[in-house]
CSV table of C-alpha atoms in Angstrom, one decimal:
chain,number,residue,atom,x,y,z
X,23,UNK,CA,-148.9,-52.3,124.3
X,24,UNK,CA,-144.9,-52.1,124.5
X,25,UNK,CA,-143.6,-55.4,123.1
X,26,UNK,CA,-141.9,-58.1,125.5
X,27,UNK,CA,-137.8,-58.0,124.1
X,28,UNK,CA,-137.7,-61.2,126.1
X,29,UNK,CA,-140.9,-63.0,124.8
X,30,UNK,CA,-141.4,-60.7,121.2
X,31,UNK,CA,-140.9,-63.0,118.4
X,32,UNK,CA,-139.4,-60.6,115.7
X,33,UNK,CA,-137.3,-58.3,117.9
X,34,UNK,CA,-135.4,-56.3,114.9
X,35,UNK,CA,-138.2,-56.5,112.2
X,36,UNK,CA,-140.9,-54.2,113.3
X,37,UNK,CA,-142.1,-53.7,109.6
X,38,UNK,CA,-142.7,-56.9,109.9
X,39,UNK,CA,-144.3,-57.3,113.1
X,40,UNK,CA,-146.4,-54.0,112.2
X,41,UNK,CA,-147.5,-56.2,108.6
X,42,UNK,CA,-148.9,-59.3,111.0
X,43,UNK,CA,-150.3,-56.9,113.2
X,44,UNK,CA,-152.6,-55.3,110.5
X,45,UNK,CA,-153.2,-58.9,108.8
X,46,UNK,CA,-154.2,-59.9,112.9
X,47,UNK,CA,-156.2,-56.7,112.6
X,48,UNK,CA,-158.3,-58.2,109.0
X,49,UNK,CA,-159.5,-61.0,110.8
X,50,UNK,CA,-161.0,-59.1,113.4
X,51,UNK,CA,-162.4,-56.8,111.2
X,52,UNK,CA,-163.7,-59.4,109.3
X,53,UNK,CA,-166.1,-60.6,112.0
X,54,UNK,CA,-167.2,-57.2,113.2
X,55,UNK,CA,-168.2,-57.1,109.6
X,56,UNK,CA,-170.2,-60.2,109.3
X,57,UNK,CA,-171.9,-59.8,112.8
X,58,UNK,CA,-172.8,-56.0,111.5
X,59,UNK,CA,-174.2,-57.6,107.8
X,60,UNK,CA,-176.0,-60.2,110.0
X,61,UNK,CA,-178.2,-57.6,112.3
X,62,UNK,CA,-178.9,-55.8,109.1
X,63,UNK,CA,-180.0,-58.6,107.3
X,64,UNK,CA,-182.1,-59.8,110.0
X,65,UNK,CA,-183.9,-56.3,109.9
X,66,UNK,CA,-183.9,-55.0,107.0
X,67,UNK,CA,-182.9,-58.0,104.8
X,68,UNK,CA,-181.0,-57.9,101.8
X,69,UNK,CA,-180.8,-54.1,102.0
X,70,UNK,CA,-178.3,-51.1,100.4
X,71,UNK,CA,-176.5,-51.1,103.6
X,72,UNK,CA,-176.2,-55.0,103.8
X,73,UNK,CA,-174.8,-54.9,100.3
X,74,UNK,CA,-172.5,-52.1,101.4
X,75,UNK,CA,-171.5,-54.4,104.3
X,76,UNK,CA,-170.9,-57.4,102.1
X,77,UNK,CA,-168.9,-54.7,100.0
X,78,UNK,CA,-166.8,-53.7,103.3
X,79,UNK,CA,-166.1,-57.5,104.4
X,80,UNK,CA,-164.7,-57.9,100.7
X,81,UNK,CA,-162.5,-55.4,100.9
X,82,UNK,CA,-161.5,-56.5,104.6
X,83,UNK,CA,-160.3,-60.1,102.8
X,84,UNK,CA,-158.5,-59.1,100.2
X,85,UNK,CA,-156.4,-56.6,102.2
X,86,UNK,CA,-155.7,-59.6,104.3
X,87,UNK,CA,-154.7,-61.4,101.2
X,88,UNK,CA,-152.5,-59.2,100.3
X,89,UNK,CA,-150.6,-58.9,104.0
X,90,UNK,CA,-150.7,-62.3,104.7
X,91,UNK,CA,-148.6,-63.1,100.8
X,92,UNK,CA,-146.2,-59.9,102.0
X,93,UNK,CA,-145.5,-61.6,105.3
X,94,UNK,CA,-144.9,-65.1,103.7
X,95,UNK,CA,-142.6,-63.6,101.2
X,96,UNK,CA,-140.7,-61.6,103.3
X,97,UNK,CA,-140.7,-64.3,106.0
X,98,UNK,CA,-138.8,-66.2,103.2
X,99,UNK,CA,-136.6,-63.5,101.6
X,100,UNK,CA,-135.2,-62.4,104.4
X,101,UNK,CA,-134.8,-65.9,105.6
X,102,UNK,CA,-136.3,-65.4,109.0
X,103,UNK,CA,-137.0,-67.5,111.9
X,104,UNK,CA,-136.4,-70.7,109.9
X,105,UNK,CA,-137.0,-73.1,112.6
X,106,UNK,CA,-140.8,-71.3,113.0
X,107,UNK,CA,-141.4,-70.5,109.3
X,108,UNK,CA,-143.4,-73.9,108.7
X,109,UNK,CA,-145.5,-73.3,112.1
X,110,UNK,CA,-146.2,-69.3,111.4
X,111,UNK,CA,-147.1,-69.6,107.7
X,112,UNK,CA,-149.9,-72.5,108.6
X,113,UNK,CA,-151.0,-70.0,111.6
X,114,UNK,CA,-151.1,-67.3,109.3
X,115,UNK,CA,-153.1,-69.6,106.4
X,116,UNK,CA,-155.6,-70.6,108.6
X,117,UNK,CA,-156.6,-67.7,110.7
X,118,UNK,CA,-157.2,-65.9,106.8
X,119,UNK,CA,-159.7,-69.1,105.9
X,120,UNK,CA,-161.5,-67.3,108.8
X,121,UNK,CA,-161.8,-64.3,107.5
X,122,UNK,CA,-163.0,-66.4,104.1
X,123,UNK,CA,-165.6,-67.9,105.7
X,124,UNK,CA,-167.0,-64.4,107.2
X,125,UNK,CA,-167.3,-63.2,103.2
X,126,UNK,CA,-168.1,-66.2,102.6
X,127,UNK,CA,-171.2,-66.6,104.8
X,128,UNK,CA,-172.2,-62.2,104.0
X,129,UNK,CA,-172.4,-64.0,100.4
X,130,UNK,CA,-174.8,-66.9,101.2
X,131,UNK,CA,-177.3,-64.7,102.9
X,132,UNK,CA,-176.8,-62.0,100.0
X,133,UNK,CA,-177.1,-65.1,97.2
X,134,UNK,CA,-179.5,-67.6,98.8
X,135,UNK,CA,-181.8,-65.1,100.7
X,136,UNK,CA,-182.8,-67.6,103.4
X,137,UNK,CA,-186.7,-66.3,105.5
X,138,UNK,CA,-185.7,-66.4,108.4
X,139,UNK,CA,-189.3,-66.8,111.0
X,140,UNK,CA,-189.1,-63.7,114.1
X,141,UNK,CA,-188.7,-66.4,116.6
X,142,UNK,CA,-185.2,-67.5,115.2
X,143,UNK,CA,-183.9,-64.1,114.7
X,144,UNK,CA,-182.5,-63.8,118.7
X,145,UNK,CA,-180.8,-67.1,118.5
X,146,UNK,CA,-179.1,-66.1,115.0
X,147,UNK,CA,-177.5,-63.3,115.9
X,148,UNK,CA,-176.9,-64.7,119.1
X,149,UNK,CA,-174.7,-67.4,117.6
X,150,UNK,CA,-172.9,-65.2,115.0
X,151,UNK,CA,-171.9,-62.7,118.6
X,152,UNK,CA,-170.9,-65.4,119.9
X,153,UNK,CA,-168.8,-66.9,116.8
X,154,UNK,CA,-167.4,-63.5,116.6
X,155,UNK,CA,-165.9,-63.3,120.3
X,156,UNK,CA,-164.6,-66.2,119.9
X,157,UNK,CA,-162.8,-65.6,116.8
X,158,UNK,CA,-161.9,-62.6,118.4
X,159,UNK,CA,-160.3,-64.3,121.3
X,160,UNK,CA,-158.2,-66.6,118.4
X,161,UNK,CA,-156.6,-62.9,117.4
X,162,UNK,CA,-155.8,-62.2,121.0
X,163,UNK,CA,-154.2,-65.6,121.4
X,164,UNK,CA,-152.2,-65.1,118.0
X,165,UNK,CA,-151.0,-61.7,119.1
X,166,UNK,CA,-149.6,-63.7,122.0
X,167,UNK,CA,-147.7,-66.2,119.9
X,168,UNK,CA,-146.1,-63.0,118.9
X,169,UNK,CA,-145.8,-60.2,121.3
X,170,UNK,CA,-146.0,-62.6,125.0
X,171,UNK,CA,-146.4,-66.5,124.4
X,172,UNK,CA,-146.9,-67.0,128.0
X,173,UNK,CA,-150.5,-65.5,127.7
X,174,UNK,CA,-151.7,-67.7,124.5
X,175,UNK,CA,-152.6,-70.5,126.9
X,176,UNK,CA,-155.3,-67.9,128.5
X,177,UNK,CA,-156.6,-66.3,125.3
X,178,UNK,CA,-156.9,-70.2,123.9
X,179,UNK,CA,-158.9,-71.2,126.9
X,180,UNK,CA,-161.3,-68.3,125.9
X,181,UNK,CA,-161.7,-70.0,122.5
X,182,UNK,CA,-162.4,-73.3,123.1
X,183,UNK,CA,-164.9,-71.7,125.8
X,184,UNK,CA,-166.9,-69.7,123.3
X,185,UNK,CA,-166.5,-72.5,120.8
X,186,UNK,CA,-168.5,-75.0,123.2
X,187,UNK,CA,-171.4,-71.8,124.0
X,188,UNK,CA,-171.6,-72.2,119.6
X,189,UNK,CA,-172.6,-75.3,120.3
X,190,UNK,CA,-175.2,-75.0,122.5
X,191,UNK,CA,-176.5,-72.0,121.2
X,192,UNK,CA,-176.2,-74.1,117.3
X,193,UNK,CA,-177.9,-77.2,118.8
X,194,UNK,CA,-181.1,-75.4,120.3
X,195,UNK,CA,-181.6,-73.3,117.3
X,196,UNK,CA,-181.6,-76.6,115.4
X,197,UNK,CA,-183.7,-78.3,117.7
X,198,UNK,CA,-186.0,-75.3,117.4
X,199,UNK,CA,-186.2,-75.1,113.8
X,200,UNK,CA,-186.8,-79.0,113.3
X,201,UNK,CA,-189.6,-78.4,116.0
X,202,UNK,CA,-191.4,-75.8,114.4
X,203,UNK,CA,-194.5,-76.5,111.9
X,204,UNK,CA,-192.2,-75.5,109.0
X,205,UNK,CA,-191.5,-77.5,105.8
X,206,UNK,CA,-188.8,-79.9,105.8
X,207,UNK,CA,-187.2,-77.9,102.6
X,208,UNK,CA,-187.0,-74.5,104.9
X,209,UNK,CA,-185.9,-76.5,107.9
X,210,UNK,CA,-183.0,-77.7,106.1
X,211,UNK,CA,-182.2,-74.4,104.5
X,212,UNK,CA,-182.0,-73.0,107.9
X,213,UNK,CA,-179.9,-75.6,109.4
X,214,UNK,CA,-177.7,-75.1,107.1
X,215,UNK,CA,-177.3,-71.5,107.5
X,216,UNK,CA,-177.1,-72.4,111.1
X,217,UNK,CA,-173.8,-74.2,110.6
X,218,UNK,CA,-172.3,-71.7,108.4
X,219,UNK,CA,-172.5,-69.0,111.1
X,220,UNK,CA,-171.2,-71.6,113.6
X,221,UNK,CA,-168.6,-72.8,111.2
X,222,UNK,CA,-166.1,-69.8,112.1
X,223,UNK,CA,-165.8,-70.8,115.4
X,224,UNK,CA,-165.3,-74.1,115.0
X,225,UNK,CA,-162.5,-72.9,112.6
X,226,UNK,CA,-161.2,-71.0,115.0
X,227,UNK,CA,-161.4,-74.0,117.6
X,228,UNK,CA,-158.9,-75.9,115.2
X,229,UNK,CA,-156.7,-73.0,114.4
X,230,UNK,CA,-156.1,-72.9,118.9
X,231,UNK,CA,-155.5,-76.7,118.8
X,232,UNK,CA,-152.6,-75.6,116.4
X,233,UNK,CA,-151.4,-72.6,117.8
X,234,UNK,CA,-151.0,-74.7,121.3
X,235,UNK,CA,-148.8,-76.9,119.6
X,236,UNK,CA,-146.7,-74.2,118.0
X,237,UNK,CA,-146.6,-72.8,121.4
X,238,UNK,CA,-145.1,-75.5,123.1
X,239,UNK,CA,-142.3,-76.1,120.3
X,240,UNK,CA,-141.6,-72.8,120.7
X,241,UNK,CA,-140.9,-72.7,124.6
X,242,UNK,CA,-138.8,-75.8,124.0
């Protein structure tokens, strides 16, 4: 897509727009990821091809490390946009937290192994879809910030939509597992697992309160 020079945020540093780009790029990468470790473990379990995945997500985070600390210094060294530094470092910050939470989560089911019954399986991966689009639709609405800040408002609208379907989608697996003839120590383990895969969209959620604010300072 050819950049707005009217609304494009760095309109003489195209490294480093192309460096927030890729880092924008990690985050999304980062939940296709997850949502592709979270099928396979729901199949096949803690399989080669999950590992592989966790493996693939790690790799996914640190290169979005490693952008995101080339951004900040160069953001600094080349004194950039100092009136927006403060607000695009924090953006930057928190959208990689994101991407931590997605290794974070291919981790726990790696680690803690959690049996999962058939009849929660659907709702699982449901959620973690779910979580993804609407992490998805944080990108969008950070690519905005930078390329075309008039569209962040409808890419933001997206996320806090997607966050609420987490919710319901979180509450009646929850309600369903604490239903069910299980043990209470299973019922808990699963809950819990149910709020890490909801937990990047509620990240997300926060990061789009944010990135409104920054948006309006910015049209000021």
């Amino acid at each position: 897509m050819a950049l707005s020079s009217k609304t494009a945020l760095f309109g003489r540093t195209r490294a480093l727009e192309r460096q927030i780009e890729e880092f924008l790029d990690s985050v999304s990468e980062a939940g296709l990821l997850f949502l592709r470790g979270l099928k396979i473990y729901m199949t096949d379990g803690v399989s080669e091809e999950f590992a592989e995945t966790v493996r693939d997500v790690s790799e996914t985070e640190s290169r979005g490390d490693e952008l995101r600390r080339t951004v900040e210094a160069e953001l600094y060294e080349q004194t950039l946009i100092p009136d927006l530094r403060a607000d695009v470092l924090s953006l930057l910050e928190h959208m990689d937290r994101i991407t931590g939470t997605f290794q974070a989560n291919c981790y726990r089911f790696s680690i803690e192994k959690p049996d999962i019954p058939e009849e929660f399986k659907r709702d699982f991966i449901s959620l973690g879809e779910t979580a993804v689009v609407c992490t998805d639709s944080l990108v969008m609405a950070a690519r905005a910030f930078f390329r075309n800040i008039e569209a962040v408002r409808d890419h933001n609208h997206k996320v806090l939509f997607y966050e609420g379907e987490c919710d319901k989608i979180s509450t009646k697996l929850k309600t369903a597992i604490f239903d069910s003839d299980l043990p209470l120590d299973r019922k808990l383990h699963l809950r819990y697992f149910t709020e890490r895969v909801d937990a990047a969209a509620n990240e997300a959620e926060d990061v789009a309160d944010e990135l409104a604010i920054f948006t309006i300072k910015r049209s000021l």
